[in-house]
Amino acid sequence: MSCNFIRHNFFVWIAFGCLSTMPAQAADEAILTVHADQSGPMISRHIFGQFAEQLGSGIYGGVWVGENSSIPNVRGIRSDVVAALRELKVPNVRWPGGCFADEYYWRNGIGPIDQRRASYNKNWGDVFEPNTFGTHEFMDFVEQIGSEAYISVNVGTGSAREAGEWLEYMTADQPTALVNERKANGREKPFKVKFLGIGNESWGCGGALSAEAYVERMKTFAMVARNLDPEQSGASRFIPGPDPMQRIAVGPGDHNPEYTEAVMRAWKGGGAYSWSIEGLSLHHYTSGELGAMRDPATGFGEHQYAILIKNAYQMDKFIADNAEVMDRYDPDKKVGLVVDEWGVWLSAMPGTSPLHLKQQNSLRDAIAASIHLNIFARHSDRVRMANIAQMVNVLQAMIITDNERMVITPTYQVFKMYLPFQDARLVPVDLIAREYREGDTTMPSLDAIAARDADGKLWMALTNLDPNRSLRVETRSFGVAAKTARGHVLTADRVDAVNSFESPNVVVPNSVEVGAVQGRLILDLPSKSITVVSVEE
Ligand code: AHR
């Protein structure tokens, strides 16, 4: 017998031989055991966060068109993009970068738009940066889509004083010179800043600092970049307020744990009375056999599909490795791991600048997104937040625009289907699934998570990674007598299918409903598909 089943439980996969006692039908396909009588950690809605960098057409054209544009807008922010993002209940948006953040001077982006100091975007193609989209415009955008602000301050080329003043400008309510300036610029009450990134990739574009050098700078920034809004912070830095801002230090890119070690050692050695952090960042991008900026976004074959999908699982190892280091310093898991840059990084769309990172988005990328969201959910005891890179027109985008045209990507559809998992409680599952093999690349054909939402409703997300074969999944639940499962399935004819301006509905979800037989659900997952269902008990 050539069984090659793979068991996939909460955190690990174990390859094992064929179980001859398994029912014939399930032995061909997959069994999902849902421990609905047990409850895991909460899946923070913030793992569905997004990233909008001042890069290419991520902001200019994608979000900001200006008040005088013929594209419908509210105070310069395009209305079609806002409407689409509102539907995703985006929990937080990271801005202004990215590499851009460590060369950003916030004062260039305030005041009357026609008097703003223009500059260069030296990270992303040396293009002209008009600074017409600055603090007020970003905050307006966040408020229009009903999200929260994650501001990344400039550690690489800026000073702690500048960061402190920016925070005072945004969040204070006393009549200081900076607050009066904010009011003169049109904003009476403080802006809400829920998250603060202290630098970006400080080991790379954010200053090329050693871990030790970064930690010394970071401590001062964590101390002086204070949120002064009385509705958020306490009366002093020693007393936490009702809705404290979360400070996120730079952590590793991929697998280099030096930053994790150095930051966590400093945190444990503790500041407590002068500085602290609540999160540590991790960045990791997925690509296929050719690497970032080179793998084709469409027109790839099964070999390239399989390698990229397999590579998506590297995220699990990077999280596990860094969580292990964090556990040594922080066994109570007070500091969250924040994966504030993730996604597939492919070659740029023909006719666009490679440094503007505008790439096509296919069904394969939607499948990679579901894998990442499942990994974050499984690690939700430590992973408290994540930000897909990026929101509009850059890398694995939710939305692609071209002048007045806009299209929703397959990745957007996954984020929409996963809405019930925001702040739901993880339910442990065990998986036994047929193997998918392409050449030397093998993986289980099924990935799945389950969770209960705030109303107690059980939800399951199931991804069939196999691009060629449908998968029959028998679910066995403890603590639940399933009657029906209802939800949506996302698939298409080809793994490289995309939504285009001309054909926007190629990769869109369809309704699905199945009845249970003796409390067991049999779900037939189409090849290369993502299914999210709620279970009626
Ligand atoms: O998301 C694009 C870039 O990737 C970011 O600016 C940087 O932080 C990362 O290297």
Short mmCIF file of C-alpha atoms and ligand atoms in Angstrom, two decimals, residues 51 53 55 98-99 124 200-201 283 285 341 345 357 389-390 395, ligand 1:
data_model
loop_
_atom_site.label_atom_id
_atom_site.label_comp_id
_atom_site.label_asym_id
_atom_site.label_seq_id
_atom_site.Cartn_x
_atom_site.Cartn_y
_atom_site.Cartn_z
CA PHE A 51 0.40 47.53 5.68
CA GLU A 53 3.70 52.07 2.68
CA LEU A 55 5.76 53.11 -2.15
CA GLY A 98 8.57 49.89 5.69
CA CYS A 99 11.93 51.19 4.59
CA TRP A 124 11.62 53.03 -3.77
CA ASN A 200 11.68 49.05 10.71
CA GLU A 201 14.21 46.37 9.74
CA HIS A 283 9.28 39.93 8.81
CA TYR A 285 8.15 37.00 2.65
CA GLU A 341 5.33 42.15 7.05
CA TRP A 345 6.80 38.61 -3.26
CA LEU A 357 6.41 46.24 -6.44
CA ALA A 389 2.27 43.45 2.68
CA GLN A 390 0.58 45.39 1.35
CA LEU A 395 3.07 43.08 -3.32
O1 AHR B 1 7.16 45.75 1.90
C1 AHR B 1 8.25 46.17 1.13
C2 AHR B 1 9.52 46.31 1.93
O2 AHR B 1 9.94 45.05 2.38
C3 AHR B 1 9.45 47.14 3.18
O3 AHR B 1 9.57 48.49 2.94
C4 AHR B 1 10.62 46.64 3.98
O4 AHR B 1 10.43 46.77 5.36
C5 AHR B 1 10.75 45.19 3.54
O5 AHR B 1 12.04 44.83 3.26
#
